[in-house]
Amino acid sequence: MRFGYDDACLDHDPGPRHPESPDRLRAIRQELSKRHGVEYVTARDAEREEVERAHESGYVDRLVEFCESGGGSWDPDTTAVEATWPAALASAGQAMWAARRAVAGDSGRETPFAIGRPPGHHAVADNAMGFCFLNNVAVAAEHALATTETERVAILDWDVHHGNGTQDIFYDRGDVFYASVHEDGLYPGTGELEETGEGDGAGATLNVPFAAGAGDAEYVAAFDELVIPAFEAFDPDLIIVSAGFDAHRHDPISRMHVSTDGYGVLTDRMRNVADATNAGLGFVLEGGYSLDTLSEGVGMVHEVFDGMTPVTPEEDVSEDGREVIDAVLDARQGIGSK
Ligand SMILES: [Zn+2]
């Protein structure tokens, strides 16, 4: 794969006890150094007007001012330093690059993966939250819509947390489909299966809130029975994966049981649906807080594009998992293909 990476993303340091640490990127780079076919690109930063396609200008002013005055605690989870603003522009810039390259047709071994931080999917149009300042995938989707032939973007968010920010930004939009598989009851508490979009965006939001304990079999079933049919009906020009790795069974902040191989299967499924819909495909890093499983997860995504065939899990879907999938199907009854 080609990885969008900028050293500026290391300078956003929320402190020694914060899980969203610059060591996350160092661990990924270390892991990728052991693999063949890894290429790095440092794309340009996002420009302020590009950020403001997804964020309100007044919020951007407040964020710039907060960082320039030395930063501090924006909220109890979300800490900025002076270097956070340039890091956020670099992180959003790498995501924009991934979207641009995916639209341009980079695929196979050239598939783009933006490994920036801070992450983005909790950031809403007018606020930072949940370790996130700028919504990288939202900025990237808007960039593709504004500057390329792209007319429809589908975002798949497999981070263990619900991407409330991404959902919120596109909730009433018919040109961006947002799908999330996440742990029910975890931060930030949104992402109920009844949240399916409104107005022009009615039906263009898909939430699969699994109970704690769901793993490969449940995730793969959610993809096969819910996400992939919805994406096929939506027929996107671009698919962006909000790729967090905190649903891994060894991640310290969730209780989900996805395996490293499982991420390989999910990657393969996304590649197949991109091929089937003739859409570009790019990845953007979100969470993942065990350095080992985070870096192995990114390494697994790379391996799938480098030719490895991931093994589909053989376990059956749990009863709990089946109930959630059926309930999502029920909630979507009557939602036609848009
Ligand atoms: Zn997360």
Short mmCIF file of C-alpha atoms and ligand atoms in Angstrom, two decimals:
data_model
loop_
_atom_site.label_atom_id
_atom_site.label_comp_id
_atom_site.label_asym_id
_atom_site.label_seq_id
_atom_site.Cartn_x
_atom_site.Cartn_y
_atom_site.Cartn_z
CA MET A 1 0.00 0.00 0.00
CA ARG A 2 0.88 3.66 -0.10
CA PHE A 3 0.71 5.33 3.28
CA GLY A 4 0.10 9.04 3.70
CA TYR A 5 2.22 10.08 6.65
CA ASP A 6 3.60 13.36 7.99
CA ASP A 7 6.02 13.78 10.93
CA ALA A 8 3.95 16.81 11.98
CA CYS A 9 1.34 14.33 13.24
CA LEU A 10 3.78 13.21 15.96
CA ASP A 11 3.87 16.69 17.49
CA HIS A 12 0.28 16.55 18.71
CA ASP A 13 1.05 15.15 22.16
CA PRO A 14 -1.86 15.05 24.61
CA GLY A 15 0.38 13.89 27.46
CA PRO A 16 2.02 10.78 28.86
CA ARG A 17 -1.13 9.11 30.19
CA HIS A 18 -3.26 9.75 27.14
CA PRO A 19 -4.07 6.67 25.01
CA GLU A 20 -4.09 8.66 21.75
CA SER A 21 -0.33 9.06 21.78
CA PRO A 22 2.26 9.75 19.06
CA ASP A 23 3.64 6.28 19.87
CA ARG A 24 0.68 4.92 17.90
CA LEU A 25 2.18 6.16 14.65
CA ARG A 26 5.68 5.13 15.69
CA ALA A 27 4.45 1.59 16.36
CA ILE A 28 2.72 1.41 12.98
CA ARG A 29 5.85 2.63 11.19
CA GLN A 30 7.96 0.10 13.08
CA GLU A 31 5.61 -2.74 12.10
CA LEU A 32 5.45 -1.65 8.47
CA SER A 33 9.25 -1.55 8.32
CA LYS A 34 9.13 -5.37 8.51
CA ARG A 35 6.83 -5.69 5.51
CA HIS A 36 7.46 -5.65 1.79
CA GLY A 37 5.97 -3.16 -0.61
CA VAL A 38 5.31 -0.33 1.84
CA GLU A 39 5.60 3.15 0.35
CA TYR A 40 5.23 6.48 2.13
CA VAL A 41 3.93 9.74 0.75
CA THR A 42 3.75 13.04 2.60
CA ALA A 43 0.83 14.90 1.12
CA ARG A 44 0.25 18.63 1.53
CA ASP A 45 -1.70 19.96 4.51
CA ALA A 46 -5.38 20.72 4.27
CA GLU A 47 -6.05 24.40 3.65
CA ARG A 48 -8.34 26.22 5.98
CA GLU A 49 -11.06 26.63 3.33
CA GLU A 50 -10.90 22.88 2.68
CA VAL A 51 -11.43 22.21 6.39
CA GLU A 52 -14.38 24.60 6.34
CA ARG A 53 -16.24 22.43 3.86
CA ALA A 54 -16.93 20.19 6.90
CA HIS A 55 -16.49 22.58 9.84
CA GLU A 56 -17.96 25.92 10.88
CA SER A 57 -15.61 28.82 10.53
CA GLY A 58 -16.30 30.04 14.09
CA TYR A 59 -15.22 26.68 15.49
CA VAL A 60 -12.06 26.70 13.38
CA ASP A 61 -11.27 30.20 14.75
CA ARG A 62 -11.70 28.96 18.32
CA LEU A 63 -9.53 25.92 17.69
CA VAL A 64 -6.72 27.92 16.08
CA GLU A 65 -6.79 30.41 18.94
CA PHE A 66 -6.86 27.64 21.57
CA CYS A 67 -3.79 25.96 20.07
CA GLU A 68 -1.92 29.21 19.46
CA SER A 69 -2.38 30.16 23.10
CA GLY A 70 -0.74 26.88 24.19
CA GLY A 71 -3.72 24.52 24.22
CA GLY A 72 -4.90 22.57 27.27
CA SER A 73 -7.99 20.50 27.98
CA TRP A 74 -10.69 21.20 25.38
CA ASP A 75 -12.84 18.69 27.25
CA PRO A 76 -11.95 15.94 29.74
CA ASP A 77 -10.88 13.57 26.90
CA THR A 78 -9.59 15.96 24.33
CA THR A 79 -6.30 17.75 24.92
CA ALA A 80 -4.49 20.11 22.57
CA VAL A 81 -1.01 21.58 22.50
CA GLU A 82 0.32 24.33 20.27
CA ALA A 83 1.33 21.76 17.63
CA THR A 84 -2.17 20.26 17.51
CA TRP A 85 -3.45 22.66 14.86
CA PRO A 86 -0.62 21.96 12.38
CA ALA A 87 -0.92 18.23 13.16
CA ALA A 88 -4.67 18.36 12.50
CA LEU A 89 -4.09 20.09 9.15
CA ALA A 90 -1.49 17.45 8.26
CA SER A 91 -3.79 14.62 9.33
CA ALA A 92 -6.71 16.01 7.30
CA GLY A 93 -4.32 16.58 4.39
CA GLN A 94 -3.28 12.92 4.36
CA ALA A 95 -6.98 11.88 4.35
CA MET A 96 -7.65 14.22 1.43
CA TRP A 97 -4.71 12.65 -0.40
CA ALA A 98 -6.15 9.17 0.17
CA ALA A 99 -9.49 10.28 -1.30
CA ARG A 100 -7.80 11.97 -4.24
CA ARG A 101 -5.64 8.97 -5.09
CA ALA A 102 -8.52 6.53 -4.69
CA VAL A 103 -10.65 8.59 -7.08
CA ALA A 104 -7.72 8.74 -9.51
CA GLY A 105 -7.78 4.94 -9.61
CA ASP A 106 -4.94 3.92 -7.30
CA SER A 107 -5.78 0.36 -6.24
CA GLY A 108 -4.14 -2.99 -5.57
CA ARG A 109 -0.65 -2.41 -4.20
CA GLU A 110 -1.11 1.34 -4.64
CA THR A 111 -4.24 1.57 -2.50
CA PRO A 112 -3.92 4.66 -0.27
CA PHE A 113 -4.02 4.56 3.54
CA ALA A 114 -3.72 7.85 5.45
CA ILE A 115 -2.06 7.25 8.80
CA GLY A 116 -2.48 10.65 10.38
CA ARG A 117 -3.43 11.73 13.86
CA PRO A 118 -5.26 13.28 15.61
CA PRO A 119 -8.09 11.01 14.50
CA GLY A 120 -11.31 12.56 13.27
CA HIS A 121 -14.59 10.67 13.40
CA HIS A 122 -15.94 12.19 16.66
CA ALA A 123 -15.33 15.80 15.57
CA VAL A 124 -18.62 17.50 14.66
CA ALA A 125 -19.03 20.57 12.45
CA ASP A 126 -18.71 22.99 15.35
CA ASN A 127 -16.75 21.15 18.03
CA ALA A 128 -13.85 18.88 18.93
CA MET A 129 -14.51 15.81 21.06
CA GLY A 130 -13.28 12.27 21.74
CA PHE A 131 -9.58 12.93 20.88
CA CYS A 132 -10.71 14.40 17.52
CA PHE A 133 -10.38 17.99 16.25
CA LEU A 134 -10.95 17.92 12.50
CA ASN A 135 -13.12 15.25 10.94
CA ASN A 136 -10.56 13.88 8.51
CA VAL A 137 -12.88 11.60 6.53
CA ALA A 138 -15.54 14.31 6.26
CA VAL A 139 -12.96 16.80 4.97
CA ALA A 140 -11.71 14.11 2.55
CA ALA A 141 -15.21 13.25 1.30
CA GLU A 142 -16.02 16.93 0.75
CA HIS A 143 -12.68 17.38 -1.05
CA ALA A 144 -13.52 14.56 -3.47
CA LEU A 145 -17.04 15.88 -4.05
CA ALA A 146 -15.83 19.45 -4.62
CA THR A 147 -12.77 18.84 -6.78
CA THR A 148 -13.28 15.58 -8.68
CA GLU A 149 -15.99 13.86 -10.72
CA THR A 150 -17.12 12.10 -7.53
CA GLU A 151 -20.87 12.40 -6.97
CA ARG A 152 -21.41 9.91 -4.16
CA VAL A 153 -19.16 8.86 -1.28
CA ALA A 154 -19.73 5.90 1.05
CA ILE A 155 -17.93 5.86 4.40
CA LEU A 156 -17.53 2.62 6.34
CA ASP A 157 -16.47 3.10 9.95
CA TRP A 158 -15.20 -0.05 11.67
CA ASP A 159 -13.71 1.77 14.67
CA VAL A 160 -15.23 0.32 17.85
CA HIS A 161 -16.75 3.71 18.69
CA HIS A 162 -19.59 5.26 16.75
CA GLY A 163 -18.39 8.06 14.47
CA ASN A 164 -20.96 10.55 15.68
CA GLY A 165 -19.18 13.46 13.99
CA THR A 166 -19.16 11.90 10.55
CA GLN A 167 -22.77 10.79 10.91
CA ASP A 168 -23.83 14.24 12.09
CA ILE A 169 -22.07 16.15 9.31
CA PHE A 170 -23.77 14.05 6.60
CA TYR A 171 -27.03 13.10 8.35
CA ASP A 172 -29.31 15.00 5.97
CA ARG A 173 -27.21 14.49 2.87
CA GLY A 174 -28.06 12.13 0.04
CA ASP A 175 -24.58 12.20 -1.50
CA VAL A 176 -22.65 10.69 1.42
CA PHE A 177 -23.61 7.32 2.93
CA TYR A 178 -22.32 6.66 6.44
CA ALA A 179 -22.19 3.10 7.83
CA SER A 180 -20.80 2.17 11.24
CA VAL A 181 -20.35 -1.11 13.09
CA HIS A 182 -19.59 -0.35 16.73
CA GLU A 183 -19.94 -1.43 20.37
CA ASP A 184 -23.30 -0.43 21.82
CA GLY A 185 -23.12 1.68 24.95
CA LEU A 186 -19.56 2.84 24.46
CA TYR A 187 -18.52 6.48 23.99
CA PRO A 188 -20.13 8.68 22.66
CA GLY A 189 -23.47 6.87 23.14
CA THR A 190 -24.88 7.58 19.65
CA GLY A 191 -25.32 5.20 16.72
CA GLU A 192 -28.63 3.54 17.56
CA LEU A 193 -29.98 1.36 14.80
CA GLU A 194 -32.97 3.70 14.41
CA GLU A 195 -30.63 6.49 13.32
CA THR A 196 -30.94 6.11 9.54
CA GLY A 197 -30.65 9.68 8.23
CA GLU A 198 -33.18 12.42 7.48
CA GLY A 199 -34.34 14.64 4.63
CA ASP A 200 -32.26 14.03 1.52
CA GLY A 201 -30.17 11.69 3.67
CA ALA A 202 -33.08 9.44 4.71
CA GLY A 203 -31.73 5.89 4.57
CA ALA A 204 -28.14 7.02 3.96
CA THR A 205 -27.01 6.30 7.54
CA LEU A 206 -26.60 2.69 8.69
CA ASN A 207 -25.73 1.80 12.27
CA VAL A 208 -24.94 -1.67 13.57
CA PRO A 209 -24.59 -1.38 17.36
CA PHE A 210 -23.39 -4.78 18.55
CA ALA A 211 -23.30 -5.70 22.23
CA ALA A 212 -19.88 -6.18 23.85
CA GLY A 213 -18.36 -9.49 22.83
CA ALA A 214 -19.05 -9.40 19.10
CA GLY A 215 -16.16 -10.57 16.97
CA ASP A 216 -15.18 -11.68 13.49
CA ALA A 217 -18.30 -13.72 12.71
CA GLU A 218 -20.66 -10.90 13.70
CA TYR A 219 -18.67 -8.21 11.90
CA VAL A 220 -18.43 -10.25 8.70
CA ALA A 221 -22.18 -10.98 8.83
CA ALA A 222 -22.91 -7.27 9.34
CA PHE A 223 -20.81 -6.49 6.28
CA ASP A 224 -22.31 -9.25 4.13
CA GLU A 225 -25.94 -8.76 5.11
CA LEU A 226 -26.14 -5.01 5.78
CA VAL A 227 -23.23 -2.84 4.73
CA ILE A 228 -22.36 -4.38 1.38
CA PRO A 229 -25.95 -4.57 0.05
CA ALA A 230 -26.48 -0.96 1.15
CA PHE A 231 -23.30 0.19 -0.57
CA GLU A 232 -24.20 -1.73 -3.72
CA ALA A 233 -27.60 -0.01 -3.79
CA PHE A 234 -26.02 3.40 -3.11
CA ASP A 235 -23.46 2.87 -5.88
CA PRO A 236 -20.70 5.17 -4.61
CA ASP A 237 -17.86 6.60 -6.69
CA LEU A 238 -15.58 6.56 -3.66
CA ILE A 239 -15.46 4.40 -0.52
CA ILE A 240 -13.52 5.66 2.49
CA VAL A 241 -12.86 3.32 5.41
CA SER A 242 -12.65 5.00 8.82
CA ALA A 243 -10.17 2.41 10.03
CA GLY A 244 -9.85 2.20 13.78
CA PHE A 245 -8.45 -0.96 15.30
CA ASP A 246 -9.92 -0.66 18.80
CA ALA A 247 -12.50 -3.43 18.26
CA HIS A 248 -9.58 -5.86 18.48
CA ARG A 249 -9.91 -8.48 21.21
CA HIS A 250 -6.74 -7.16 22.88
CA ASP A 251 -7.53 -3.48 22.71
CA PRO A 252 -7.67 -2.02 26.23
CA ILE A 253 -10.64 0.29 25.77
CA SER A 254 -13.29 -1.97 24.25
CA ARG A 255 -14.80 -5.39 24.85
CA MET A 256 -15.14 -6.49 21.25
CA HIS A 257 -13.35 -9.58 19.93
CA VAL A 258 -12.24 -8.83 16.37
CA SER A 259 -8.98 -10.60 15.50
CA THR A 260 -6.13 -9.34 13.35
CA ASP A 261 -7.17 -11.86 10.66
CA GLY A 262 -10.71 -10.53 10.99
CA TYR A 263 -9.50 -7.09 9.89
CA GLY A 264 -8.06 -8.81 6.84
CA VAL A 265 -11.44 -10.28 5.96
CA LEU A 266 -13.18 -6.93 6.44
CA THR A 267 -10.55 -5.29 4.22
CA ASP A 268 -11.15 -7.91 1.53
CA ARG A 269 -14.91 -7.32 1.73
CA MET A 270 -14.41 -3.57 1.25
CA ARG A 271 -12.12 -4.18 -1.70
CA ASN A 272 -14.73 -6.45 -3.28
CA VAL A 273 -17.57 -3.97 -2.89
CA ALA A 274 -15.35 -1.19 -4.29
CA ASP A 275 -14.63 -3.40 -7.30
CA ALA A 276 -18.30 -4.34 -7.70
CA THR A 277 -19.42 -0.70 -7.66
CA ASN A 278 -16.43 0.57 -9.64
CA ALA A 279 -15.58 2.91 -6.74
CA GLY A 280 -12.20 4.14 -5.55
CA LEU A 281 -11.14 2.85 -2.13
CA GLY A 282 -9.03 4.61 0.49
CA PHE A 283 -8.35 4.08 4.20
CA VAL A 284 -8.03 6.67 6.95
CA LEU A 285 -6.75 5.82 10.44
CA GLU A 286 -9.05 6.42 13.42
CA GLY A 287 -8.52 4.76 16.86
CA GLY A 288 -6.68 1.70 18.19
CA TYR A 289 -4.95 1.84 21.55
CA SER A 290 -2.98 -1.36 21.98
CA LEU A 291 0.22 -0.53 20.11
CA ASP A 292 0.74 -4.18 19.13
CA THR A 293 -2.72 -4.89 17.78
CA LEU A 294 -3.03 -1.44 16.19
CA SER A 295 0.18 -1.89 14.23
CA GLU A 296 -0.63 -5.51 13.33
CA GLY A 297 -4.07 -4.43 12.15
CA VAL A 298 -2.61 -1.80 9.82
CA GLY A 299 -0.05 -4.40 8.71
CA MET A 300 -2.89 -6.83 7.94
CA VAL A 301 -4.70 -4.29 5.75
CA HIS A 302 -1.43 -3.80 3.88
CA GLU A 303 -0.92 -7.56 3.45
CA VAL A 304 -4.36 -7.99 1.88
CA PHE A 305 -3.44 -5.48 -0.82
CA ASP A 306 -0.05 -7.12 -1.14
CA GLY A 307 -1.64 -10.42 -2.16
CA MET A 308 -2.48 -12.28 1.03
CA THR A 309 -5.84 -14.08 1.02
CA PRO A 310 -7.49 -13.64 4.43
CA VAL A 311 -9.37 -16.59 5.93
CA THR A 312 -13.06 -16.07 6.60
CA PRO A 313 -13.97 -17.03 10.18
CA GLU A 314 -15.86 -20.27 10.61
CA GLU A 315 -17.64 -19.52 13.89
CA ASP A 316 -21.40 -19.04 13.80
CA VAL A 317 -22.93 -15.66 14.45
CA SER A 318 -23.99 -15.42 18.11
CA GLU A 319 -27.66 -15.13 19.02
CA ASP A 320 -27.06 -11.58 20.25
CA GLY A 321 -25.39 -10.69 17.00
CA ARG A 322 -28.18 -12.23 14.93
CA GLU A 323 -30.77 -10.22 16.89
CA VAL A 324 -28.98 -6.96 16.16
CA ILE A 325 -28.62 -7.72 12.46
CA ASP A 326 -32.31 -8.66 12.20
CA ALA A 327 -33.31 -5.52 14.10
CA VAL A 328 -31.26 -3.36 11.73
CA LEU A 329 -32.93 -5.07 8.77
CA ASP A 330 -36.32 -4.36 10.36
CA ALA A 331 -35.45 -0.72 11.00
CA ARG A 332 -34.50 -0.39 7.33
CA GLN A 333 -37.72 -1.91 6.01
CA GLY A 334 -39.20 0.52 3.57
CA ILE A 335 -35.92 2.29 2.91
CA GLY A 336 -35.55 1.98 -0.84
CA SER A 337 -32.28 2.14 -2.68
CA LYS A 338 -31.39 5.78 -3.20
ZN ZN B 1 -12.37 4.35 18.60
#
